[in-house]
Tab-separated table of C-alpha atoms in Angstrom:
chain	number	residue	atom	x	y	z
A	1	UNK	CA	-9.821	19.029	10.832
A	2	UNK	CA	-12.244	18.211	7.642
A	3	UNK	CA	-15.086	15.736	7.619
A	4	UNK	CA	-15.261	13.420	4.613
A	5	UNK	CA	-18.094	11.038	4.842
A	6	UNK	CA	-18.032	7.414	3.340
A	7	UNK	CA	-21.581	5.269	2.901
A	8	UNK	CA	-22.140	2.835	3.586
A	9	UNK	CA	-20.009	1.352	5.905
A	10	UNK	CA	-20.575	-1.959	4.897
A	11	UNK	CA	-21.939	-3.818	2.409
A	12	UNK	CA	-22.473	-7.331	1.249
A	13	UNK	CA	-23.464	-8.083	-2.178
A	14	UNK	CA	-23.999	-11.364	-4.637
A	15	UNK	CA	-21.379	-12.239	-7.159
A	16	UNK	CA	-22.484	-10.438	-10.565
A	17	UNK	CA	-23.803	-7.312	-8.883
A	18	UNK	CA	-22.591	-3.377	-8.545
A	19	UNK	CA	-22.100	-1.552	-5.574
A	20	UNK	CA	-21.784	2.061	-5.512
A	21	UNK	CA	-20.074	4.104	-2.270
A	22	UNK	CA	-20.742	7.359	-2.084
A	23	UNK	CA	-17.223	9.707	-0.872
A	24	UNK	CA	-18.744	12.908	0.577
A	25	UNK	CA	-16.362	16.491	1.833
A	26	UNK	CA	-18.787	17.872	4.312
A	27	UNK	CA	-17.321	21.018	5.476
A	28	UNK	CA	-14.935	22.364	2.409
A	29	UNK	CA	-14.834	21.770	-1.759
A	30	UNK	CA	-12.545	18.983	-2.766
A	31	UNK	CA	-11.748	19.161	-6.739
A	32	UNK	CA	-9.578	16.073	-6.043
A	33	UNK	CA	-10.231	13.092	-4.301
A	34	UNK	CA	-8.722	9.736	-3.758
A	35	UNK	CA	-9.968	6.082	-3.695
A	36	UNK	CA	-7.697	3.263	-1.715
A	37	UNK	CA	-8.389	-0.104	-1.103
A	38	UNK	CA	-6.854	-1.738	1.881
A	39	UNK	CA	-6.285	-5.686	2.216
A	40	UNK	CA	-6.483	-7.702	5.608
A	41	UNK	CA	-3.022	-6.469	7.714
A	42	UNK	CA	-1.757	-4.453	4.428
A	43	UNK	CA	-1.521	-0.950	3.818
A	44	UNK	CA	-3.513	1.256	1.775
A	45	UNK	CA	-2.802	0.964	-2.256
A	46	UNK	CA	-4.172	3.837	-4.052
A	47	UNK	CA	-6.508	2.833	-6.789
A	48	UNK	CA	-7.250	6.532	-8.927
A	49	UNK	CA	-7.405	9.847	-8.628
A	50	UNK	CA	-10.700	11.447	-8.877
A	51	UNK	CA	-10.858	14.778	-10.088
A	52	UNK	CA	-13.426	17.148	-9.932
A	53	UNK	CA	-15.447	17.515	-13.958
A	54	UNK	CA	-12.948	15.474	-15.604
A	55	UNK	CA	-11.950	11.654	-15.727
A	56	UNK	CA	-10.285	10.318	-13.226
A	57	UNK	CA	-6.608	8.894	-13.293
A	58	UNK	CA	-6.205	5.410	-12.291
A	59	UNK	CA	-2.564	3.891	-10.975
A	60	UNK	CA	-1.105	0.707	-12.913
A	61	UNK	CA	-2.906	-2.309	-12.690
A	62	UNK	CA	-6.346	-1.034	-11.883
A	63	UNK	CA	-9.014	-1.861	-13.930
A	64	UNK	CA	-11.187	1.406	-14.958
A	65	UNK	CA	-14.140	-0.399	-16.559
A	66	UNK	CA	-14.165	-2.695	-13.068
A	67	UNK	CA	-14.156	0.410	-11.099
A	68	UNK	CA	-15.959	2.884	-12.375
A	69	UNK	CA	-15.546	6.505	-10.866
A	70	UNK	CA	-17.820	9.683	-11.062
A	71	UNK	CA	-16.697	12.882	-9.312
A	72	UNK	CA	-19.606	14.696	-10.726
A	73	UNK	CA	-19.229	17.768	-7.724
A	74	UNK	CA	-17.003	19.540	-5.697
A	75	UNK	CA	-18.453	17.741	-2.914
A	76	UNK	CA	-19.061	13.965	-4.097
A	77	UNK	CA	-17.241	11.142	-5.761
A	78	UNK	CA	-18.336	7.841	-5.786
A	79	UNK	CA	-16.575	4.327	-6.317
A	80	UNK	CA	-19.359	1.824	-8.452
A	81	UNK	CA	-17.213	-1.600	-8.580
A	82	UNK	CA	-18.868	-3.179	-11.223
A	83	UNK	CA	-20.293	-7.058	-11.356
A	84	UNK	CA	-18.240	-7.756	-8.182
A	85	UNK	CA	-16.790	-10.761	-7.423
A	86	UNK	CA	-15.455	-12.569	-4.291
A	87	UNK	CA	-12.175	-11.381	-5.024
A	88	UNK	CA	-13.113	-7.528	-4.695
A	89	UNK	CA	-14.022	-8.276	-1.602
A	90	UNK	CA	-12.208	-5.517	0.726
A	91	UNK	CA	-12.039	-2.598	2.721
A	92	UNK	CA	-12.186	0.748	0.014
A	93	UNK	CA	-11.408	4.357	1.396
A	94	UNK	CA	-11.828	7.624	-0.022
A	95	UNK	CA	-10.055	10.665	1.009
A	96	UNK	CA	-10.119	14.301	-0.363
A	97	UNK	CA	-7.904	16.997	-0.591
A	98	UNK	CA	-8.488	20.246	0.912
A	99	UNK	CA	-7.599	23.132	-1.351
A	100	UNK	CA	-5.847	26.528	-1.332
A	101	UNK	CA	-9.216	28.245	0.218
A	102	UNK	CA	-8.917	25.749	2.948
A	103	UNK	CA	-7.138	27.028	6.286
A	104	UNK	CA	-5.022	23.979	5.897
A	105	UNK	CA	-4.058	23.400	2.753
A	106	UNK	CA	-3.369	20.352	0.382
A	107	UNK	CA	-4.066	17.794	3.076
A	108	UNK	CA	-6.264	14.871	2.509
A	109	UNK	CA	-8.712	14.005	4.739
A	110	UNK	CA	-10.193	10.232	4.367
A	111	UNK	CA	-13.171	8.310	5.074
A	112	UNK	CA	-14.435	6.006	7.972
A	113	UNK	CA	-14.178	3.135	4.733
A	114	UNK	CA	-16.269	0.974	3.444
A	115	UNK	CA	-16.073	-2.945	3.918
A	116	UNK	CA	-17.317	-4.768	0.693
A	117	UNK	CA	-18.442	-8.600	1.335
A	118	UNK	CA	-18.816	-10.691	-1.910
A	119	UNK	CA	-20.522	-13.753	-1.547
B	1	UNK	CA	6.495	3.266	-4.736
B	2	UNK	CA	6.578	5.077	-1.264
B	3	UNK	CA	9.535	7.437	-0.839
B	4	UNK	CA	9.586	6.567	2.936
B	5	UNK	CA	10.827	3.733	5.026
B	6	UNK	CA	9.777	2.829	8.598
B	7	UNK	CA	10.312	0.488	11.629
B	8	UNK	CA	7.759	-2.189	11.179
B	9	UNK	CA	6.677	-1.910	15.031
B	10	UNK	CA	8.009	-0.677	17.951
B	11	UNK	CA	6.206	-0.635	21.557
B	12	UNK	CA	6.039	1.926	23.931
B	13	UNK	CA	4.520	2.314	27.690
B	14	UNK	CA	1.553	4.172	28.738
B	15	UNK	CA	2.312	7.446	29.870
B	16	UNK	CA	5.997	7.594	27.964
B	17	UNK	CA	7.124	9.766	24.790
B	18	UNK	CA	6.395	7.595	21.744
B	19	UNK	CA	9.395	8.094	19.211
B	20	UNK	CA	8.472	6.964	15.679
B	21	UNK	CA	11.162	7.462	13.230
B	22	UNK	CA	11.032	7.820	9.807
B	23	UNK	CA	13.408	7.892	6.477
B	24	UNK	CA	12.955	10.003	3.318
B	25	UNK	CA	16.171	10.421	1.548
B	26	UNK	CA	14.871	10.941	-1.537
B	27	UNK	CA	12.954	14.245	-0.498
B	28	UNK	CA	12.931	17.452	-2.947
B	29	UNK	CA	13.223	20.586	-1.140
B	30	UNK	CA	9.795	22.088	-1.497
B	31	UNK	CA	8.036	18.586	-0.832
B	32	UNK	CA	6.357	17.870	2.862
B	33	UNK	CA	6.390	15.364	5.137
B	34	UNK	CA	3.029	14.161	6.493
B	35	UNK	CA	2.020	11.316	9.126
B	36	UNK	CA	-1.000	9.667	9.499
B	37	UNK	CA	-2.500	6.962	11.897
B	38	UNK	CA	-4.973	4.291	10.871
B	39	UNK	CA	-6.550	2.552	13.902
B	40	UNK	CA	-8.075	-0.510	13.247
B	41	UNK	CA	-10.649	-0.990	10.667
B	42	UNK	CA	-11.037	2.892	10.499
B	43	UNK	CA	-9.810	5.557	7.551
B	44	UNK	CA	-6.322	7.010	8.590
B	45	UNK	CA	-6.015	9.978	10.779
B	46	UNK	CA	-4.305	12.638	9.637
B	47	UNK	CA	-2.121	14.035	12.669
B	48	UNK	CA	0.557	16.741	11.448
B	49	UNK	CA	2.748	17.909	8.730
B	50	UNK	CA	6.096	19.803	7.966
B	51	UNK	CA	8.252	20.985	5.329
B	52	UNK	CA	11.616	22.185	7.067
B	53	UNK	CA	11.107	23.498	10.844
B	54	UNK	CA	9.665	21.487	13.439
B	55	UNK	CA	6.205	21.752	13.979
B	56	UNK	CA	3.772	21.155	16.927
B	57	UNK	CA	-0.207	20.704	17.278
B	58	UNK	CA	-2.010	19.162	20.096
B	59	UNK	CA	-1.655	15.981	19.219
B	60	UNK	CA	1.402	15.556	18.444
B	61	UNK	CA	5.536	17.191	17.359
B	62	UNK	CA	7.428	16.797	14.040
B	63	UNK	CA	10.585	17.044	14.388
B	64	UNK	CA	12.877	17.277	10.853
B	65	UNK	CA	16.392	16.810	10.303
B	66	UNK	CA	18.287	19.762	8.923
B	67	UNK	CA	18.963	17.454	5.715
B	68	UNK	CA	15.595	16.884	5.745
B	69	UNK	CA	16.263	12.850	5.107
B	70	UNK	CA	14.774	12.132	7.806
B	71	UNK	CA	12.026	13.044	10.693
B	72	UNK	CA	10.491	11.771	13.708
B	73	UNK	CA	6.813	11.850	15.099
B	74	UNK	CA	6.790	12.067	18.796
B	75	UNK	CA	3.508	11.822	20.874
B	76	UNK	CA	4.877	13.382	24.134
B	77	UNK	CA	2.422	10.860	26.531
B	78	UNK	CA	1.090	7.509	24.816
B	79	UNK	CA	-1.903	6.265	26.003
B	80	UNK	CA	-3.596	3.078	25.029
B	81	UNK	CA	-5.708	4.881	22.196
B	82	UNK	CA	-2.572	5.871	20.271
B	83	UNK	CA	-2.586	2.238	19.389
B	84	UNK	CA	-2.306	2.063	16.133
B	85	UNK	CA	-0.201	1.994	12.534
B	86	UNK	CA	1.603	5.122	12.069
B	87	UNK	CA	2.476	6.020	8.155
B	88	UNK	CA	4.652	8.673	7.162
B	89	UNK	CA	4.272	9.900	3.679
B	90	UNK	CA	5.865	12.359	1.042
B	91	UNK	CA	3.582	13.423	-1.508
B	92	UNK	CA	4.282	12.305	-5.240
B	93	UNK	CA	3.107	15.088	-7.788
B	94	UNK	CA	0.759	13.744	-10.373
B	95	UNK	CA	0.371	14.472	-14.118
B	96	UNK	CA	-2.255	16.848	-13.475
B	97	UNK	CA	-0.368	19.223	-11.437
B	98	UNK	CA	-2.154	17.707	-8.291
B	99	UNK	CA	-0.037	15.480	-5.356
B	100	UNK	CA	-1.223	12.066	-4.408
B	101	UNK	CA	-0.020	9.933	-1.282
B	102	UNK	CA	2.142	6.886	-1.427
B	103	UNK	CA	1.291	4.599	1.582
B	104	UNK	CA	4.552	2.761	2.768
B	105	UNK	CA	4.373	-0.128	5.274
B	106	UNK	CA	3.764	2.166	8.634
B	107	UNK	CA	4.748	1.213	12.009
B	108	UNK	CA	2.520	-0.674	13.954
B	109	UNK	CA	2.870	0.929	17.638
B	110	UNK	CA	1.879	-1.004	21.011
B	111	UNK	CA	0.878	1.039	23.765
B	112	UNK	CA	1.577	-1.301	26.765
B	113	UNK	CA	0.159	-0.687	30.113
């Protein structure tokens, strides 16, 4: 399968601060990618859709000044969540999408996550 | 919201076919069916995927109804590592021509020794 690498792995920030995680496709070009966020014993809810060179599209109820996302190459999106607070604290994922060049097409391939820790 | 319902857990012993059903009634005809497994504090897994015929890989067989309402993963020998939540999905086209992936509940499976 595809590699998609997430940094970092875990973070812990102070109330009021940003945190950027990086989403990276290491073996193919993904013009889309995907950012989830996963609660304690939940399933993954899908936050946006991060397309390559244009804005991304964010699902009902998710704040796009709060979470700010850049998918400035073929290769990289990042997540910035913006003056965090205790109650963004959670485990984030990213996946991409492998395209029609790819051997296996229009699957997404995700992340180890990330685990964000506001104090 | 997901266009796929599951068990909520089933258990299975070691060294046994693991048999995880999964419904999706609401299916269009050109749309596939794809399962993932999320271990523990990890990203999901992606394991297989199928639109219509039954498919096979080495980790695991998909196996589709004729209807195509339904469709069940089977890992042929469970071991304790296939611990894990299972999801089943069918892609939802987006605005942008692009598909993006529902997550339903899953089914948490217990590999018992």
């Amino acid at each position: 399968g595809a590699v998609v690498s997430q940094h970092p792995s875990w973070v812990i920030c102070k109330s009021g601060t940003s945190v950027k995680i990086e989403c990276r496709s290491l073996d193919f070009q993904a013009t889309t990618m995907f950012w989830y966020r996963q609660f304690p014993k939940k399933s993954l809810m899908l936050m946006a859709t991060s397309n390559e060179g244009s804005k991304a599209t964010y699902e009902q109820g998710v704040e796009k000044d709060k979470f700010l996302i850049n998918h400035a190459s073929l290769t990289l999106s990042t997540l910035t969540v913006t003056s965090a607070h205790p109650e963004d604290s959670s485990f984030y994922i990213c996946s991409a999408a492998t395209s029609g060049s790819h051997r296996v097409k229009n699957i997404q391939y995700f992340g180890a996550g990330t685990r964000l820790s506001v104090l | 919201d997901a266009k796929t319902t599951q068990p909520t857990s089933m258990d299975c012993a070691e060294g046994r076919a693991a048999n995880l059903p999964c419904n999706h009634s609401t299916i269009s005809g050109n749309e596939y069916v794809y399962w993932y497994r999320q271990i523990h504090s990890q990203g999901p897994q992606y394991i297989i995927h199928g639109l219509k015929n039954n498919e096979t890989n080495e980790m695991a067989s998909l196996i589709i109804t004729e209807d195509r309402k339904s469709s069940t993963l089977i890992l042929p020998h469970a071991t304790l590592r296939d611990t894990a939540v299972y999801y089943c999905i069918v892609r939802v086209p987006t605005t942008s021509g692009t598909y993006k992936y529902i997550f339903g509940t899953g089914t948490r499976l217990k590999v018992l020794a």
